[in-house]
mmCIF file of C-alpha atoms and ligand atoms in Angstrom:
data_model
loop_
_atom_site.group_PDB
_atom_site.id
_atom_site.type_symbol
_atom_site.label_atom_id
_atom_site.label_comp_id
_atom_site.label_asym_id
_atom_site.label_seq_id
_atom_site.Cartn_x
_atom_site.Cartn_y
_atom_site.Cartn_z
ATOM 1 C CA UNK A 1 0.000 0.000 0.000
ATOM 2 C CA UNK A 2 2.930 2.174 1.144
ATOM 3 C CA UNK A 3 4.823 1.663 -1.685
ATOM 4 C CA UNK A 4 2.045 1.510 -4.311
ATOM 5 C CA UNK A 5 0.979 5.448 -2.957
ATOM 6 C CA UNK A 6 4.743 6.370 -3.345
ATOM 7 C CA UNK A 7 5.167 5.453 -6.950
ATOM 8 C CA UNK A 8 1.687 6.605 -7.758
ATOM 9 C CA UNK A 9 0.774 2.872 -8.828
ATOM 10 C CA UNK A 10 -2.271 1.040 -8.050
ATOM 11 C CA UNK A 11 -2.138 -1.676 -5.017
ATOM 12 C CA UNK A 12 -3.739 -4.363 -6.226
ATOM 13 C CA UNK A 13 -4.047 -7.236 -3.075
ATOM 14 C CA UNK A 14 -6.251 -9.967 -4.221
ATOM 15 C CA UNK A 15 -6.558 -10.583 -0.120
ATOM 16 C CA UNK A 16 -8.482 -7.147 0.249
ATOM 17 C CA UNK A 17 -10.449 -7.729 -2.720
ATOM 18 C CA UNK A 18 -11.712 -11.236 -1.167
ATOM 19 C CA UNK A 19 -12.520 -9.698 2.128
ATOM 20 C CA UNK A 20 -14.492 -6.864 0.321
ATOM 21 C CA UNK A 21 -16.424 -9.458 -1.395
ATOM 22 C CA UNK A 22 -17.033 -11.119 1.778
ATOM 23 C CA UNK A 23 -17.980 -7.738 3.783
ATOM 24 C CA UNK A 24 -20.455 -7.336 0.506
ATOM 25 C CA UNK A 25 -21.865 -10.289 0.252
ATOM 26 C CA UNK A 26 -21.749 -11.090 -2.718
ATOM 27 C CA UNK A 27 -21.690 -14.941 -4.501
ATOM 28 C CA UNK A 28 -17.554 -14.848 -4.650
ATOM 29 C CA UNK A 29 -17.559 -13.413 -1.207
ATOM 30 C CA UNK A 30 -20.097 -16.401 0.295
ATOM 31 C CA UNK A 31 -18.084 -19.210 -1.772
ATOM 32 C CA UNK A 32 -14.186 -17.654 -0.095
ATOM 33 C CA UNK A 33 -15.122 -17.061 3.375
ATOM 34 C CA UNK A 34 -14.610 -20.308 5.162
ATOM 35 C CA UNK A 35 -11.615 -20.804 3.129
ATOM 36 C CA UNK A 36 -9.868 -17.445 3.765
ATOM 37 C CA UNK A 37 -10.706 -18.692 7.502
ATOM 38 C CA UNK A 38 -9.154 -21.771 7.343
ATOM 39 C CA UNK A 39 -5.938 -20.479 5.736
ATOM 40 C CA UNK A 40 -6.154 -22.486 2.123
ATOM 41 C CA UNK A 41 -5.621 -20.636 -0.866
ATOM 42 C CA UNK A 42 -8.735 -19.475 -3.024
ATOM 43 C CA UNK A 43 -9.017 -21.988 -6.307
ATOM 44 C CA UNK A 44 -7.159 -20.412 -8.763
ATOM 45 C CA UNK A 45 -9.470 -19.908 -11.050
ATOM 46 C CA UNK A 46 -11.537 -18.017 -8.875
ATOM 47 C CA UNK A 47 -8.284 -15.988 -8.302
ATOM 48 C CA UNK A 48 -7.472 -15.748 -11.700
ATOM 49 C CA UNK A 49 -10.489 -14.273 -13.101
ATOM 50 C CA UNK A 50 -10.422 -11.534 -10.293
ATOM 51 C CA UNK A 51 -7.477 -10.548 -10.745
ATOM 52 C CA UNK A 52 -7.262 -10.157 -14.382
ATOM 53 C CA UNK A 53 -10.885 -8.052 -14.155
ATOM 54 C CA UNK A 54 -9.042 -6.187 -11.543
ATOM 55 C CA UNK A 55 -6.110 -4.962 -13.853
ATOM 56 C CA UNK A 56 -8.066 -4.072 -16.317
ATOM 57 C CA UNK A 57 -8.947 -0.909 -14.695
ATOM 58 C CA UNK A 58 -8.588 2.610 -15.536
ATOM 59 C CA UNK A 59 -6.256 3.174 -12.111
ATOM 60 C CA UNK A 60 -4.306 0.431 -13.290
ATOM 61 C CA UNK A 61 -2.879 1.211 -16.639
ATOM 62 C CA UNK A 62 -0.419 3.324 -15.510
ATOM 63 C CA UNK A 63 1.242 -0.004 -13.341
ATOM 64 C CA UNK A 64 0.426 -1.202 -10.918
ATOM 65 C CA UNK A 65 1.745 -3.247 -7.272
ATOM 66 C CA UNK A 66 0.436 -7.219 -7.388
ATOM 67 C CA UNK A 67 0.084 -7.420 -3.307
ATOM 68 C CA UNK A 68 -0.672 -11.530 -2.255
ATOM 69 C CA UNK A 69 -0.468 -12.481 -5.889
ATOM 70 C CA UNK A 70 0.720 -14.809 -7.445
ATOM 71 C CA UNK A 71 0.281 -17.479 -5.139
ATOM 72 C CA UNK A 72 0.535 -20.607 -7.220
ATOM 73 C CA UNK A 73 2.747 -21.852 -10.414
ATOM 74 C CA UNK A 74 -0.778 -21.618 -12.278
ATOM 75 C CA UNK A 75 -1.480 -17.852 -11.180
ATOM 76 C CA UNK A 76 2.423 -17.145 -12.620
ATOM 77 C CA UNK A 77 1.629 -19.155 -15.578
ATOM 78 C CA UNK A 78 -1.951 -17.104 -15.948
ATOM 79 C CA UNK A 79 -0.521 -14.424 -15.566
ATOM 80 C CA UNK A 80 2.483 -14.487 -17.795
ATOM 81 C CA UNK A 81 -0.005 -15.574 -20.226
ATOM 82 C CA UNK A 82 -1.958 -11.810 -19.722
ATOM 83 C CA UNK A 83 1.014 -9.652 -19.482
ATOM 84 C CA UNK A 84 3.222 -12.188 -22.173
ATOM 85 C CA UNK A 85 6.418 -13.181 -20.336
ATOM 86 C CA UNK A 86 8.687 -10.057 -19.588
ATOM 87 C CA UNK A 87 5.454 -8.090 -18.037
ATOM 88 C CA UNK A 88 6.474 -8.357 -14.501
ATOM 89 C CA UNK A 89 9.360 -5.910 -13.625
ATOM 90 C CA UNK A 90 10.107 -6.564 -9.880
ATOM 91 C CA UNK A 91 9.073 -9.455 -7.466
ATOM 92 C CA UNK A 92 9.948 -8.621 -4.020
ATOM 93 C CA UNK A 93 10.389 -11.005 -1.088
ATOM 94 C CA UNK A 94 10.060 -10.137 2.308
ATOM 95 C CA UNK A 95 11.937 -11.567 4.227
ATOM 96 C CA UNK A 96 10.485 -12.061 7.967
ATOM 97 C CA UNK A 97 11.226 -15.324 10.641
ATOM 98 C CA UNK A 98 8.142 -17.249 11.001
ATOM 99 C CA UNK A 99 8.029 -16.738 14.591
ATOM 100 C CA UNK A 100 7.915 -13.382 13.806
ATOM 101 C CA UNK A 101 5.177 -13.336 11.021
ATOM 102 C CA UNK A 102 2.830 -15.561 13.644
ATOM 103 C CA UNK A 103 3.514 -13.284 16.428
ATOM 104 C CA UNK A 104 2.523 -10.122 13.882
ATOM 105 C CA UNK A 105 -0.625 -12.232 12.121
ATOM 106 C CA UNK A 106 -2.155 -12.695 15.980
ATOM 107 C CA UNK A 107 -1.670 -9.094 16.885
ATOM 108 C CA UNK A 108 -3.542 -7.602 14.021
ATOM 109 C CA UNK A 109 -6.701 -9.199 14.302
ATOM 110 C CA UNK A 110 -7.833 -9.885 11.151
ATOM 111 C CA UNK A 111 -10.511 -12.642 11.601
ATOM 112 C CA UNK A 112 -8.944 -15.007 9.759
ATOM 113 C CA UNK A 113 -5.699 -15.170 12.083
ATOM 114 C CA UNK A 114 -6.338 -17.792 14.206
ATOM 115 C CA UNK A 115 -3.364 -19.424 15.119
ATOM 116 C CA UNK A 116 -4.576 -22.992 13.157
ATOM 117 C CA UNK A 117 -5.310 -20.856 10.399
ATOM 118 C CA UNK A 118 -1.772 -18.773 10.437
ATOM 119 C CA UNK A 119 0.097 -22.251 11.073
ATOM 120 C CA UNK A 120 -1.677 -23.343 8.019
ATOM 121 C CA UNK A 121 -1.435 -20.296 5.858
ATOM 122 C CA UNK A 122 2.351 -20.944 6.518
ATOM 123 C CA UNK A 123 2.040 -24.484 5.340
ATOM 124 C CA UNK A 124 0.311 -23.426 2.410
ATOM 125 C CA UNK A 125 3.276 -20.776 1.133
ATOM 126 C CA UNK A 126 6.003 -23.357 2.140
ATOM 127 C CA UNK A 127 4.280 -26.070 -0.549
ATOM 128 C CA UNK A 128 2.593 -23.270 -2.915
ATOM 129 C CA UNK A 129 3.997 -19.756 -3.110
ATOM 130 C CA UNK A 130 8.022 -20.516 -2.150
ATOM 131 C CA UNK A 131 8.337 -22.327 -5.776
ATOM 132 C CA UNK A 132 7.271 -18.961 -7.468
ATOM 133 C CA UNK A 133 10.742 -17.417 -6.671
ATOM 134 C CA UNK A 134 12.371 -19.773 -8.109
ATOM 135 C CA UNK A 135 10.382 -19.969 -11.041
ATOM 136 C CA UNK A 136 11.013 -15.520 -11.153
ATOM 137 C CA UNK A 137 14.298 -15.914 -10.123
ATOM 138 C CA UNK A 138 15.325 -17.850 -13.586
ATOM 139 C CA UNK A 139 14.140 -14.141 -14.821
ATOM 140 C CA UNK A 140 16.617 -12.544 -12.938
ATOM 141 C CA UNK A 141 13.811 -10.317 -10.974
ATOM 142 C CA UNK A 142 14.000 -10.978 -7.649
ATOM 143 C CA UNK A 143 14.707 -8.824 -4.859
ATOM 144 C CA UNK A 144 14.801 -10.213 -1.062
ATOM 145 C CA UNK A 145 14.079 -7.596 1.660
ATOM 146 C CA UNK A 146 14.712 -7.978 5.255
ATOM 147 C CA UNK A 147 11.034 -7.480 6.570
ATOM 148 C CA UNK A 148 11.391 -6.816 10.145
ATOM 149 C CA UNK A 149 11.965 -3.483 11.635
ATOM 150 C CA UNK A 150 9.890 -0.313 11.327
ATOM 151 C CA UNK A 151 7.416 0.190 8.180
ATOM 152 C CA UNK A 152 8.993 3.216 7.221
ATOM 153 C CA UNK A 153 12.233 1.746 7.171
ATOM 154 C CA UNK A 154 10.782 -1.095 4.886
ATOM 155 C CA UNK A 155 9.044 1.045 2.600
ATOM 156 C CA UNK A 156 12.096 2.661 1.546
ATOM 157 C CA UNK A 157 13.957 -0.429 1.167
ATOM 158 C CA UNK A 158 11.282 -2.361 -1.006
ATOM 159 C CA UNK A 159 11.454 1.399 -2.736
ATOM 160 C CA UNK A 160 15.508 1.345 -3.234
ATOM 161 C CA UNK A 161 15.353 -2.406 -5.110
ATOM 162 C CA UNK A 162 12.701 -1.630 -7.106
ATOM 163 C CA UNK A 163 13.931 1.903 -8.422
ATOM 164 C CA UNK A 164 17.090 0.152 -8.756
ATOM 165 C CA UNK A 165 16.232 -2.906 -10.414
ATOM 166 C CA UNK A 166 15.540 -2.987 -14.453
ATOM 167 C CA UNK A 167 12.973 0.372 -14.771
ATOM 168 C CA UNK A 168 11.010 1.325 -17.586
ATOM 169 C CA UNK A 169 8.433 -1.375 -17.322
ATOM 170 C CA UNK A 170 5.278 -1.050 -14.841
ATOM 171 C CA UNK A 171 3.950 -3.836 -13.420
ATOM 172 C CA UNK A 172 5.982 -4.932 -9.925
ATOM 173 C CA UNK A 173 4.723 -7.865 -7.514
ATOM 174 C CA UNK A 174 5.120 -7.570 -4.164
HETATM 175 P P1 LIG B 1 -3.888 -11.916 2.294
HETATM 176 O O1 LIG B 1 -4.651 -10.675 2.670
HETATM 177 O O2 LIG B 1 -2.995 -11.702 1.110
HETATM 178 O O3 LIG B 1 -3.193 -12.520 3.474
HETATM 179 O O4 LIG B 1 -4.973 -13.001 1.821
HETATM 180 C C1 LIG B 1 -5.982 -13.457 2.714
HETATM 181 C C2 LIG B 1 -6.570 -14.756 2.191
HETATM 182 O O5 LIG B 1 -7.174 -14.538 0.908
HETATM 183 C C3 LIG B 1 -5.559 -15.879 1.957
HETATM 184 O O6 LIG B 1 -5.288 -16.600 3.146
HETATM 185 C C4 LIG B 1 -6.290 -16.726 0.912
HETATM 186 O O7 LIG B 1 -7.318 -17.495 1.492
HETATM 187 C C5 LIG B 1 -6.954 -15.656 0.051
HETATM 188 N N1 LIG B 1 -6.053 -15.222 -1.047
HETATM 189 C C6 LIG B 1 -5.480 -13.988 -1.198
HETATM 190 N N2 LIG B 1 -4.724 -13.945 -2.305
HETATM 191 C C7 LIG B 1 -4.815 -15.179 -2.870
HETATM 192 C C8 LIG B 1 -4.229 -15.783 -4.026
HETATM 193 N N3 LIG B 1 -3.381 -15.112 -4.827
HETATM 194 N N4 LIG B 1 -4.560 -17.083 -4.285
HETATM 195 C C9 LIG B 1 -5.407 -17.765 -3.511
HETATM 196 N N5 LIG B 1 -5.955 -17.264 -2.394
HETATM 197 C C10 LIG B 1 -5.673 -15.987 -2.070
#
């Protein structure tokens, strides 16, 4: 969010735009909310078709920062398949001890942070999301950040490697 309002880019978290639809309501929101509460991962398609809708609009063409997606080797492979294969310009991991990310997840109260749910969200990234650097990393995009510490101070180090890193495209994953 931070960084998306610094570089005048959209922040596009596919997290915020499932709890929305749950807060509304609506069909999508009714069919994610008991698995956003258990900690599994959306289907992809589901995930997909949001987030392509998403990027689509008007505050997006001008870039945009991917916040919680990808998540999967089939979102990466979507979405290279949207953007073609160079339309990513940054991917940056946070780094952050998982002692650390539990202790944050059960202070902020979201209702989904329970700590089954947190222990299982963790899970989930160790067997889903950790291949996807990997897979960016063979692009020669990634940027690790160390997480912990103030959010200023992270802001303007997720800032430094992505000004620093390749420029001139727009869209950046966070
Ligand atoms: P977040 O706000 O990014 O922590 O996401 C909250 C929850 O929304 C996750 O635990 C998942 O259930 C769901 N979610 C968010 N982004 C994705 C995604 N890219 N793929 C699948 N599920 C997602």
């Amino acid at each position: 969010m931070r960084v998306a309002e610094r570089l005048g880019l959209a922040h596009v978290s596919t997290g915020e735009m499932f709890r929305q639809h749950v807060a509304d309501g609506t069909d999508l929101g009714m069919k994610v909310d008991a698995i956003m509460k258990s900690g599994d991962l959306v289907p992809d398609e589901l995930t997909i078709a949001m987030l392509e809708e998403r990027i689509t609009h008007d505050d997006a063409a001008g870039g945009y920062i991917l916040d919680g997606f990808p998540r999967t080797l089939t979102q990466a492979q979507a979405l290279d398949e949207h953007l073609g294969a160079n339309g990513l310009d940054a991917v940056v991991v946070l780094d952050v001890a998982e002692e650390e990310l539990v202790g944050r997840m059960m202070s902020r109260g979201r209702k989904d942070d329970t700590e089954e749910s947190i222990r299982n969200r963790l899970r989930v990234y160790a067997a889903d999301t950790m291949p996807l650097i990997a897979f960016y990393a063979a692009r020669d995009i990634v940027a690790s950040v160390d997480g912990v510490g103030e959010l200023d101070d992270i802001t303007v180090r997720i800032l430094s490697v992505i000004e620093g890193g390749s420029g001139g495209g727009q869209n950046r994953t966070v």
